[in-house]
Coordinates of C-alpha atoms in Angstrom, one line a residue:
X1 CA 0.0 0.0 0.0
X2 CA 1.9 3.3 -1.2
X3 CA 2.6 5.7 1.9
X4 CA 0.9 8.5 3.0
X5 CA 2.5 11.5 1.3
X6 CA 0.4 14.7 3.2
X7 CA -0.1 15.0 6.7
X8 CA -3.3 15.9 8.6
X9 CA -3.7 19.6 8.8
X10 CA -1.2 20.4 6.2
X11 CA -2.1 23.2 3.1
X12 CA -2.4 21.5 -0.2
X13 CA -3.4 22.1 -3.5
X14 CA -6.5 20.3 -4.1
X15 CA -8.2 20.1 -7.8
X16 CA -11.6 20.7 -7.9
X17 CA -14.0 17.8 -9.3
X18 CA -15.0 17.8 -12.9
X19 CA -12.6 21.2 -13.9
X20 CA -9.0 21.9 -14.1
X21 CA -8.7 24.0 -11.4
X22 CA -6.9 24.6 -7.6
X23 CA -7.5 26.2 -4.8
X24 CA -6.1 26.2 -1.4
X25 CA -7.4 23.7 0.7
X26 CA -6.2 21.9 4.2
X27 CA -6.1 18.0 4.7
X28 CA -8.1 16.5 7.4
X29 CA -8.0 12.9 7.2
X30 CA -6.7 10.1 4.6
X31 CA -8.6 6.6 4.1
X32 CA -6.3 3.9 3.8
X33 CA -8.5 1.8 2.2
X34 CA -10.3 3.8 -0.9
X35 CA -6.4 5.7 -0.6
X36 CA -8.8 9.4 -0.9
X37 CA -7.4 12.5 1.2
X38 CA -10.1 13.9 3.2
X39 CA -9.9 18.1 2.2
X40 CA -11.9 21.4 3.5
X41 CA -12.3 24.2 1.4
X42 CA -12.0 27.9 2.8
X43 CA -15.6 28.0 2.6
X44 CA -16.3 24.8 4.6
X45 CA -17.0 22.7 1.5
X46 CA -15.5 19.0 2.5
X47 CA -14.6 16.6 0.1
X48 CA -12.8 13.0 -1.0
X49 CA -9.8 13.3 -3.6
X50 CA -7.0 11.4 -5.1
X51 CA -3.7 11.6 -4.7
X52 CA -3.2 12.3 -8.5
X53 CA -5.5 15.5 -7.6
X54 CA -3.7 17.1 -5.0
X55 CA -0.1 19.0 -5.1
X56 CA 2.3 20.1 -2.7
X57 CA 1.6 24.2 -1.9
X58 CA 4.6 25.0 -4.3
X59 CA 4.0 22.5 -6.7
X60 CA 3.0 25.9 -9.4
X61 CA 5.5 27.8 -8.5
X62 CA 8.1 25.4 -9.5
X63 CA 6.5 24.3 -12.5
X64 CA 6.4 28.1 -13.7
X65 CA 10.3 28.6 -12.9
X66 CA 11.2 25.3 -14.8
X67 CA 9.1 26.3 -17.2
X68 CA 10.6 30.1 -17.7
X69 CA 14.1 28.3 -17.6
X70 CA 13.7 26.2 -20.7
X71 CA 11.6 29.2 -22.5
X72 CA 14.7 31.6 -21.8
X73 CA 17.5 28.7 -22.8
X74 CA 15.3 27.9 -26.1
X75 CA 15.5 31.5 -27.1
X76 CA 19.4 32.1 -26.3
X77 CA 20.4 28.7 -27.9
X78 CA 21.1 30.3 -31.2
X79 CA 21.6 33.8 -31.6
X80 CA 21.8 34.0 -35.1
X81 CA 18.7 32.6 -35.7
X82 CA 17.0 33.6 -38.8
X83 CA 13.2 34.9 -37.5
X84 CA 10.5 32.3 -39.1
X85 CA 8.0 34.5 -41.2
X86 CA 4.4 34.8 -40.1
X87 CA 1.5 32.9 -41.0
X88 CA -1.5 34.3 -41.6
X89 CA -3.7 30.8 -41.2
X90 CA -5.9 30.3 -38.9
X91 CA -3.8 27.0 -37.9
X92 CA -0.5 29.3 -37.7
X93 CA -2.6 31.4 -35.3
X94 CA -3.7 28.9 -32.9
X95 CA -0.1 27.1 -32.8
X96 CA 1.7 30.7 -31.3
X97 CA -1.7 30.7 -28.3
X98 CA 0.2 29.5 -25.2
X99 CA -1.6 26.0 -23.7
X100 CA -2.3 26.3 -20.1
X101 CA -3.2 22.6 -18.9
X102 CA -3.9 23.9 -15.3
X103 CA -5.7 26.9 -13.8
X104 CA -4.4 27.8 -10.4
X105 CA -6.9 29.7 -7.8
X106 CA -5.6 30.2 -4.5
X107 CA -7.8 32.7 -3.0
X108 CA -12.2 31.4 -3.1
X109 CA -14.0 28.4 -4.8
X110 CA -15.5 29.6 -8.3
X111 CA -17.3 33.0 -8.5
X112 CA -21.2 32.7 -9.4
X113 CA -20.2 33.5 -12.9
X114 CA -18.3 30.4 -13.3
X115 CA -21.0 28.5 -11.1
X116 CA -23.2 29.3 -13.9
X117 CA -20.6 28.0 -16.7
X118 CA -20.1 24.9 -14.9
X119 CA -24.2 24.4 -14.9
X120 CA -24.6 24.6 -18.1
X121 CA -21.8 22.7 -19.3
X122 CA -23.1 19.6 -17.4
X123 CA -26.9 20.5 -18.4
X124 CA -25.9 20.7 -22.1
X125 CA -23.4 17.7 -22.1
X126 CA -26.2 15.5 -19.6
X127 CA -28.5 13.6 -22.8
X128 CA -26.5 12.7 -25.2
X129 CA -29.0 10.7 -27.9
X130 CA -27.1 8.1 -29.7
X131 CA -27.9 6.5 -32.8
X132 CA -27.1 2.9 -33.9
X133 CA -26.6 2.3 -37.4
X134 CA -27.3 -1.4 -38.8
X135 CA -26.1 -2.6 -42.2
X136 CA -28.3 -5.5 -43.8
X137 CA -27.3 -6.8 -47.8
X138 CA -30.3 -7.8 -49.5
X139 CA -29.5 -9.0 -52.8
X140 CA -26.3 -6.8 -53.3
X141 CA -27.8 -3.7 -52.4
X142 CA -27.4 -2.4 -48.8
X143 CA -30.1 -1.9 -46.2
X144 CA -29.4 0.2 -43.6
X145 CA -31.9 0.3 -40.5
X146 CA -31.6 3.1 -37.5
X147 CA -32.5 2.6 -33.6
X148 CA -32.0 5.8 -31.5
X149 CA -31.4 4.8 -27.7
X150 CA -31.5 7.4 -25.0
X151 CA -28.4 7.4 -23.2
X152 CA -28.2 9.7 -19.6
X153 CA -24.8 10.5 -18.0
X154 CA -24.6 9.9 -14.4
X155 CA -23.7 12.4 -11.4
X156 CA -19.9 12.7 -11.4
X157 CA -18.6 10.0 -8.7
X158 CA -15.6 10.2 -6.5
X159 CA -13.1 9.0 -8.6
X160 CA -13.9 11.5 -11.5
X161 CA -15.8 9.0 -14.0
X162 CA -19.6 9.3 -15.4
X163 CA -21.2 6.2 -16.2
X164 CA -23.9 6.0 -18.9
X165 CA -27.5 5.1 -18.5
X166 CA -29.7 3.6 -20.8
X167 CA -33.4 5.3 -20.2
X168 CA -35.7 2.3 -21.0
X169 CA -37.5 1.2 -17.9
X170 CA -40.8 2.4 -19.0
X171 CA -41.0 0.7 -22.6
X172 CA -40.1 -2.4 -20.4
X173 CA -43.4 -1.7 -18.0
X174 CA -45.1 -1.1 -21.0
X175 CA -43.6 -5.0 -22.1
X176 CA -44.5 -6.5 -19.3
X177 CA -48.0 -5.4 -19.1
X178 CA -47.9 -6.9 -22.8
X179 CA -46.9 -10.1 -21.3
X180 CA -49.8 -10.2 -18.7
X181 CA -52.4 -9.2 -21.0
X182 CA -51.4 -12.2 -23.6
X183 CA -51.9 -14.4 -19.9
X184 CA -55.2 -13.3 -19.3
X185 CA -56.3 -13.4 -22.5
X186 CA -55.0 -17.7 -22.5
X187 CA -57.2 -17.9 -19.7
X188 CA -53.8 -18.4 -17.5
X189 CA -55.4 -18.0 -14.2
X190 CA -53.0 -15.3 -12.0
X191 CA -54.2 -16.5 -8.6
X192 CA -51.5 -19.1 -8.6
X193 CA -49.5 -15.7 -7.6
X194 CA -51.1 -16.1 -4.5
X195 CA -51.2 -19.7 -3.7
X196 CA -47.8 -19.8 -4.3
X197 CA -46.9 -16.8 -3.1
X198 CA -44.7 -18.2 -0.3
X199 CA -42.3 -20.5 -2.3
X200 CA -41.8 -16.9 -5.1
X201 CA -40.2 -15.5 -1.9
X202 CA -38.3 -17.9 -1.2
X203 CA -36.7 -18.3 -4.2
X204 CA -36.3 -14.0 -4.6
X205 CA -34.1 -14.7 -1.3
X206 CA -31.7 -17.3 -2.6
X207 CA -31.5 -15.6 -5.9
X208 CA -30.7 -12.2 -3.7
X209 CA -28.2 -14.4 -1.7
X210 CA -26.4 -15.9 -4.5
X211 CA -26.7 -12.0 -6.2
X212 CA -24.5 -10.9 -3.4
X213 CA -21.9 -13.4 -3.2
X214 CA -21.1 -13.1 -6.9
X215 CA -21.0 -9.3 -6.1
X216 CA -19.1 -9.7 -3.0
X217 CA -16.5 -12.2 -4.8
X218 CA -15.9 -9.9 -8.0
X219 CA -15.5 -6.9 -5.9
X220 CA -11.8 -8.1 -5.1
X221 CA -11.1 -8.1 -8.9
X222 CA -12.2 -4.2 -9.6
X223 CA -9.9 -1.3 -9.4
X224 CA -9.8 0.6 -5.8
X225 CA -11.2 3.7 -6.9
X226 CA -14.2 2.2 -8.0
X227 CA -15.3 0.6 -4.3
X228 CA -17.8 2.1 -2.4
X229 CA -16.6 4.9 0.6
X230 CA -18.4 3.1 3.3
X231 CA -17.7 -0.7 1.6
X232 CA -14.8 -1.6 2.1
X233 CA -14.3 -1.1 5.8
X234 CA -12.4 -4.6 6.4
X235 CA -15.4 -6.0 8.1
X236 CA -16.4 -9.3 6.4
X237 CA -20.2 -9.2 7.4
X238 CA -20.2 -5.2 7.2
X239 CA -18.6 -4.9 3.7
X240 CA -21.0 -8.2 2.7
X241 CA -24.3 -6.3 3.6
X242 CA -23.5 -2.8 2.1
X243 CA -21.8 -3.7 -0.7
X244 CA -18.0 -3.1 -1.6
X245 CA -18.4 -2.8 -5.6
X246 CA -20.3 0.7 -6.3
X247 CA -21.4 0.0 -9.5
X248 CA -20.3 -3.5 -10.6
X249 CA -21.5 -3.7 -14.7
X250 CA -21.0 -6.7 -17.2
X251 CA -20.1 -4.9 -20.2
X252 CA -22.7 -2.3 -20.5
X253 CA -25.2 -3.5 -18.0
X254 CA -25.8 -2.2 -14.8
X255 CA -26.9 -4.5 -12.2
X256 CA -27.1 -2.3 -9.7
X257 CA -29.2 0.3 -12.1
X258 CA -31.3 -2.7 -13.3
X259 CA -32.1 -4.4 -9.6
X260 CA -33.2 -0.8 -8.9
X261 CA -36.2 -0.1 -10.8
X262 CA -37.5 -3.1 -13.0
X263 CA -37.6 -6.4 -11.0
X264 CA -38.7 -5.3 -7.9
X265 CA -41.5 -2.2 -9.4
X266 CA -42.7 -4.8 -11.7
X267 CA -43.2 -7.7 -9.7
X268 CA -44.9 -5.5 -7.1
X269 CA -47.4 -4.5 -9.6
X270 CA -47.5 -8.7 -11.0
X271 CA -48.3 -9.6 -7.4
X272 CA -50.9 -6.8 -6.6
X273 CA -53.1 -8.0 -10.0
X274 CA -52.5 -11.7 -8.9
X275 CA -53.8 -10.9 -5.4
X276 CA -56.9 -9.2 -7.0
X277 CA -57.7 -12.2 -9.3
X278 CA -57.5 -14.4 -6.2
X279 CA -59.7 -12.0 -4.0
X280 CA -62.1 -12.3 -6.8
X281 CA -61.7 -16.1 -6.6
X282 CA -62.0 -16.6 -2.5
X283 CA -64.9 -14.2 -2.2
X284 CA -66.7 -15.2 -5.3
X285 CA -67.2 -11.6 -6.5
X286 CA -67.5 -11.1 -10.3
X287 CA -65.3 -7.6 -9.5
X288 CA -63.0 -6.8 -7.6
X289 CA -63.9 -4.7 -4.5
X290 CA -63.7 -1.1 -4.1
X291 CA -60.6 -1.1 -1.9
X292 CA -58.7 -3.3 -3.7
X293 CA -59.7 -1.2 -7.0
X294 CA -58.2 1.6 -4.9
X295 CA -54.8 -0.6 -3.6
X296 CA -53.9 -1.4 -6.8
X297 CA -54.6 1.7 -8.8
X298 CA -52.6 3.8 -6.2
X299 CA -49.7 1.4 -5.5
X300 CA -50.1 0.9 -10.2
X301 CA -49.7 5.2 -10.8
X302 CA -46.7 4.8 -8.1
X303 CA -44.6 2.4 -10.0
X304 CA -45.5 4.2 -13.4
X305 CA -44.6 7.5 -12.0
X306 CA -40.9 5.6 -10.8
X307 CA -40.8 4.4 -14.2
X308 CA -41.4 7.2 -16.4
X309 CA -39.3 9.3 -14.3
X310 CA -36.3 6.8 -14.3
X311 CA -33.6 9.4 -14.7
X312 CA -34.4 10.8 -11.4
X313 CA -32.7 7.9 -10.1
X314 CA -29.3 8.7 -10.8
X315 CA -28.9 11.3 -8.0
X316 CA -30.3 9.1 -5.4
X317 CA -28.1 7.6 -2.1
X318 CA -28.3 4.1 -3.5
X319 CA -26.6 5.1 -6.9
X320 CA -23.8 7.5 -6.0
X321 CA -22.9 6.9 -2.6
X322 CA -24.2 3.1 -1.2
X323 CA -22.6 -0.2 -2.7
X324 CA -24.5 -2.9 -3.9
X325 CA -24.4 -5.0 -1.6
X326 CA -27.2 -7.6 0.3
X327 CA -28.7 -5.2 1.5
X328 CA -29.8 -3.6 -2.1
X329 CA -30.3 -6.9 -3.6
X330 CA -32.7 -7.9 -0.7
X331 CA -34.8 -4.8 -0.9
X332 CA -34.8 -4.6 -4.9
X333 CA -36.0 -8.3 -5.1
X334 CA -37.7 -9.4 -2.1
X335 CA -38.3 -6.6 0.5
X336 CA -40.3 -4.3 -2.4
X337 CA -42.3 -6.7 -3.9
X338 CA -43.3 -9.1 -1.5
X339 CA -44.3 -6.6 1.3
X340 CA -45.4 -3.2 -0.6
X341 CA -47.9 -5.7 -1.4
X342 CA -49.3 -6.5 1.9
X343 CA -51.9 -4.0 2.0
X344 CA -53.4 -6.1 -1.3
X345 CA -52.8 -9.7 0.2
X346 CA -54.2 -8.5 3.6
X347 CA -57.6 -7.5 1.6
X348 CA -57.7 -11.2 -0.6
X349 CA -58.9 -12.8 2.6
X350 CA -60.2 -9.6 4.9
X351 CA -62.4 -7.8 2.3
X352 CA -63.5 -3.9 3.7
X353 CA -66.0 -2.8 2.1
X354 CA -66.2 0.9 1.5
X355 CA -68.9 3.8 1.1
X356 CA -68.5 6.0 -1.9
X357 CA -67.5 9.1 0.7
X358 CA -64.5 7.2 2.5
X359 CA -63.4 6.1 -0.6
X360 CA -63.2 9.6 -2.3
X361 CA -61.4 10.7 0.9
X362 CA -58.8 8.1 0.7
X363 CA -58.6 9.3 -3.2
X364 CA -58.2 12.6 -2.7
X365 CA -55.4 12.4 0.1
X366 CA -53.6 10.0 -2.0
X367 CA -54.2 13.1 -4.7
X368 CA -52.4 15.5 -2.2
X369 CA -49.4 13.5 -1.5
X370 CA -49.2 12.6 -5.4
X371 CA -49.0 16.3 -5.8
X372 CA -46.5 16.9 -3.3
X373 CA -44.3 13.9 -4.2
X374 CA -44.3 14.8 -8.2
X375 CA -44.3 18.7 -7.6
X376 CA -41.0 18.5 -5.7
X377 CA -39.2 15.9 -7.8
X378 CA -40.4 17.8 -10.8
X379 CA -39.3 20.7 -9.7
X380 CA -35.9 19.4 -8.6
X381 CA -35.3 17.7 -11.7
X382 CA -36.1 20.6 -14.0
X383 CA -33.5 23.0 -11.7
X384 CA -30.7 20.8 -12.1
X385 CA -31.3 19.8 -16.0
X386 CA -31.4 24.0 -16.7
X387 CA -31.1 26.1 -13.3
X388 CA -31.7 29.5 -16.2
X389 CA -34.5 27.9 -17.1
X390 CA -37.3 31.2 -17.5
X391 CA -40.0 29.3 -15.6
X392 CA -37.8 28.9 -12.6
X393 CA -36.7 32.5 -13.0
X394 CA -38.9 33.0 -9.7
X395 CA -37.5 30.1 -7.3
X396 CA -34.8 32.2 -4.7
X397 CA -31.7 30.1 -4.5
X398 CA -28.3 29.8 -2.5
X399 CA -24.8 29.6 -4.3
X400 CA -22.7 26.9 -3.5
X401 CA -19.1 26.2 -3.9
X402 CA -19.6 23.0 -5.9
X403 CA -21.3 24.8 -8.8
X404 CA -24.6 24.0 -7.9
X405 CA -27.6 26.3 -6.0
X406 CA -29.6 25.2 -3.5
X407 CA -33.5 25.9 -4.0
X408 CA -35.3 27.7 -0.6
X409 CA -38.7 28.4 -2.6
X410 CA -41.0 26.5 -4.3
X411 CA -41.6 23.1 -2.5
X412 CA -38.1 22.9 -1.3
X413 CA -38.7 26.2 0.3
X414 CA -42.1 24.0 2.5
X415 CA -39.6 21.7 3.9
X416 CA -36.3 20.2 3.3
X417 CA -37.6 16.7 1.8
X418 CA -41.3 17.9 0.5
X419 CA -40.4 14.4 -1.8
X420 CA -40.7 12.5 1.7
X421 CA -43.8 13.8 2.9
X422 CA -45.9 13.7 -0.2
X423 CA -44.5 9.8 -0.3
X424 CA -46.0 9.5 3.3
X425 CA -49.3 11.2 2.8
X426 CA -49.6 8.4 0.0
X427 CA -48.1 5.6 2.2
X428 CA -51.5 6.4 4.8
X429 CA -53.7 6.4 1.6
X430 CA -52.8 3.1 0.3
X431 CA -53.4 1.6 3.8
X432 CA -56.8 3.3 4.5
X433 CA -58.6 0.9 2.2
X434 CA -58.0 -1.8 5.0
X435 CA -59.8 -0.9 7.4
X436 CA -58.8 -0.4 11.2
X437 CA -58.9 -3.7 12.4
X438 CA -55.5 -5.3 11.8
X439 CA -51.8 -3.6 11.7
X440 CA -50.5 -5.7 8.8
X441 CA -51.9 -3.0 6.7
X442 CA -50.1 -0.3 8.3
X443 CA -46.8 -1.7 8.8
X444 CA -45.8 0.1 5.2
X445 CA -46.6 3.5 6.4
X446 CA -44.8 2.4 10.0
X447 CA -41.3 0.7 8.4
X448 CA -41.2 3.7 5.5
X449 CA -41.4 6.1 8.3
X450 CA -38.6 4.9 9.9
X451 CA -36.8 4.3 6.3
X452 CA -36.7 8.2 5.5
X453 CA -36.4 9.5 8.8
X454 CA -33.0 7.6 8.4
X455 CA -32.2 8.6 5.0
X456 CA -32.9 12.4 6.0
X457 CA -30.3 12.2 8.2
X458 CA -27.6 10.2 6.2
X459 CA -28.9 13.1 3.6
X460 CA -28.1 15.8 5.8
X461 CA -24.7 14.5 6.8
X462 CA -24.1 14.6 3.3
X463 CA -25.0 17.8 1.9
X464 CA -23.5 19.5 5.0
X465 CA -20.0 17.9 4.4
X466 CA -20.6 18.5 0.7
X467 CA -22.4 22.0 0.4
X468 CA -20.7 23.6 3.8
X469 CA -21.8 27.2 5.0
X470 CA -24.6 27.2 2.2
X471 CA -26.2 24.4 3.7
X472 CA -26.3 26.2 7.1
X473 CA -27.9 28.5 5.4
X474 CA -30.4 27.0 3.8
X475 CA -31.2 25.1 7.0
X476 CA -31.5 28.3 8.5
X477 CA -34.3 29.6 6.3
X478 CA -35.6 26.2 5.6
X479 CA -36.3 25.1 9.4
X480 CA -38.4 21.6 8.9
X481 CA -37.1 18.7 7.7
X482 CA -40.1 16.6 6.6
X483 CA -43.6 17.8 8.8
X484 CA -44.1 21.2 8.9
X485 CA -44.5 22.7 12.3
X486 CA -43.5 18.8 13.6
X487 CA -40.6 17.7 12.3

């Protein structure tokens, strides 16, 4: 393991992520393991970088001087010289421009004018469509077939590198429902989704298990820089259960991306239609009942919400920063679809049956928190694709150092996570349909309470140690986290 080469507390130059340029900064920690130098920025920012990315105080200095030297010797070399004639190309004009690999900025992190630069380089550069071109002969002459394929461009991760993203997961939904409705139209009866609903999780677990120790395994064959920061901690069970590898791909495909979305969405919304069919079945009804009308169609506009907005995904915890890992592989293909769906297989053998009033009560709060949940992502989504975008012209935002602005208006002016709440409000709405008389209904609502009470505070930690004084700020204007006036 190469030695440590800067000392806590010492004055560096540290590059800053995604540009060319360096500024001041002081080390407070190095990871043995992921071999990244812990740095603070003047303003507070804190960050992870490489060795290759941070220079001795003087390292600039010197360069210059050495660089003067040979300048000076080149031109004293021959002092009869004949002087070579101008060019008056456009090539000769460029070849006399000086090239200045690195910028050097020892005083404050970009300016907001720069800020702004950097956004819209990484807005403009974000979708890049790409078109495959196919060549068939037929009879000697030359067929030539086109497939455009959205590709999307990851968040930057610690190491410097954007991974690709193929944006497909709807046409995929759209597939499967394909699938489902050649079933029902073969007379296949789905209630064997229910009958056997108990050996289907069985086998999601070993296929999870045996997931993870093919991801744990290959994780000692992949470079250190792309490892998880909180992976590879030396802990067998620990590193096991998070997840050293942070986004282990075959090739192209990205199982991480992939266990994310499609298996376990999909086969949430395969089980909730199987557990209508067999409500339908074990209470002899010729339709389905209202609140199992109302469970599916809530949990259904959920998963095609997800689905449609698949990009959103890329700035989430479990992409950039957690491993995959058990954990991840359990909750993408067993945790999500086998017990989102208890509200539905609670109902198959406990039927509710609801008034017209309660049921457009339960609608409309589900409305609300649909709303809420869509409103804030949207907006979110729209701000970091183009923050000069004229219809955000009247959202109020906080500078940061890392180029980007924090919103205190709009929805993420209501609270810090409006995304949370609105995902709460429709937790209590899918679970109203049951009744009051068991808790198995409720334990959703209960377990994803807990769930992003947690991730609020691993997202706190983050975008203090990532956004510094700004995020003070914003906290300071922006006072509740999730509840308003509660929390």
């Amino acid at each position: 393991m190469p030695a440590k080469m800067f000392s806590d507390g010492e004055m560096v130059m540290g590059r800053w992520p995604g540009s060319q340029l360096y500024y001041e900064v002081r080390v407070t920690g190095y990871n043995k393991s992921t071999q990244l130098y812990a740095v603070k920025y003047k303003d507070g920012t804190e960050l992870n970088l490489k060795e290759s990315d941070v220079k001795p105080l003087n390292y600039f200095k010197t360069k210059k001087r050495s660089i003067s030297r040979q300048r000076s010797r080149s031109r004293s070399r021959s002092p009869a010289r004949t002087q070579t004639p101008k060019r008056s190309t456009s090539r000769g004009r460029e070849a006399k421009k000086p090239v200045q690999k690195e910028e050097v900025q020892k005083k404050d992190p970009p300016t907001t004018k720069f800020i702004h630069q950097l956004q819209e380089n990484s807005t403009n550069s974000k979708t890049t469509p790409v078109t495959d071109f196919k060549e068939e002969k037929e009879e000697n002459n030359t067929k030539k077939t086109y497939r455009v394929v959205e590709i999307v461009d990851g968040v930057p991760l610690a190491n410097g590198k954007k991974l690709q993203y193929r944006i497909n997961a709807f046409y995929a939904f759209l597939l499967c429902g394909a699938a489902l409705a050649a079933a029902l139209y073969n007379e296949v009866n789905l209630s064997y989704i229910h009958n056997n609903l108990l050996q289907l999780a069985i086998s999601a677990m070993v296929f999870s298990l045996v997931l993870s120790i093919y991801l744990y395994l290959r994780s000692w064959h992949v470079p250190t820089d792309e490892l998880a920061a909180g992976g590879n901690s030396g802990s067998f069970v620990y590193d096991f259960f998070i997840g050293r590898e942070l986004n282990p791909r075959i090739k192209n495909f990205d199982l991480k991306y992939f266990c994310e979305l499609r298996p376990g969405l999909m086969g949430w919304v395969v089980i909730n239609l199987g557990l209508l069919f067999a409500e339908m079945e074990m209470q002899q009804r010729d339709v389905p009942s209202l609140a199992m009308i109302l469970v599916n169609s809530f949990q259904l506009l959920y998963v095609m919400d997800a689905l449609w907005n698949e990009e959103a995904i890329l700035t989430t915890m479990d992409i950039v920063h957690d491993g995959f890992g058990y954990m991840l592989a359990f909750g993408d293909l067993v945790w999500v679809p086998f017990v989102y769906s208890l509200q539905a297989f609670y109902l198959v053998n406990h039927p509710n049956e609801l008034t017209w009033p309660v049921a457009l009560t339960i609608i409309a709060l589900n409305t609300v928190g649909y709303i809420i949940f869509r409103g804030a992502n949207s907006q979110k989504n729209a701000f970091r694709r183009n923050p000069h975008d004229p219809k955000l012209a009247h959202l109020k935002t906080i500078p940061t150092a890392t180029g980007r602005s924090l919103i205190v208006s709009g929805w993420w002016g209501f609270v810090r996570h409006p995304n949370y709440l609105g995902d709460l409000i429709m937790a209590l709405a899918w679970s109203l349909p049951c009744g009051f008389n068991h808790i198995i209904p409720y334990f959703y609502i209960i377990y994803f309470t807990c769930l992003l009470v947690h991730r609020e505070a691993r997202d706190e930690h983050q975008c203090r140690k990532k956004y510094g004084v700004a995020w003070n700020k914003y906290c300071q204007q922006v006072r509740y986290r999730i509840f308003p006036y509660v929390y």
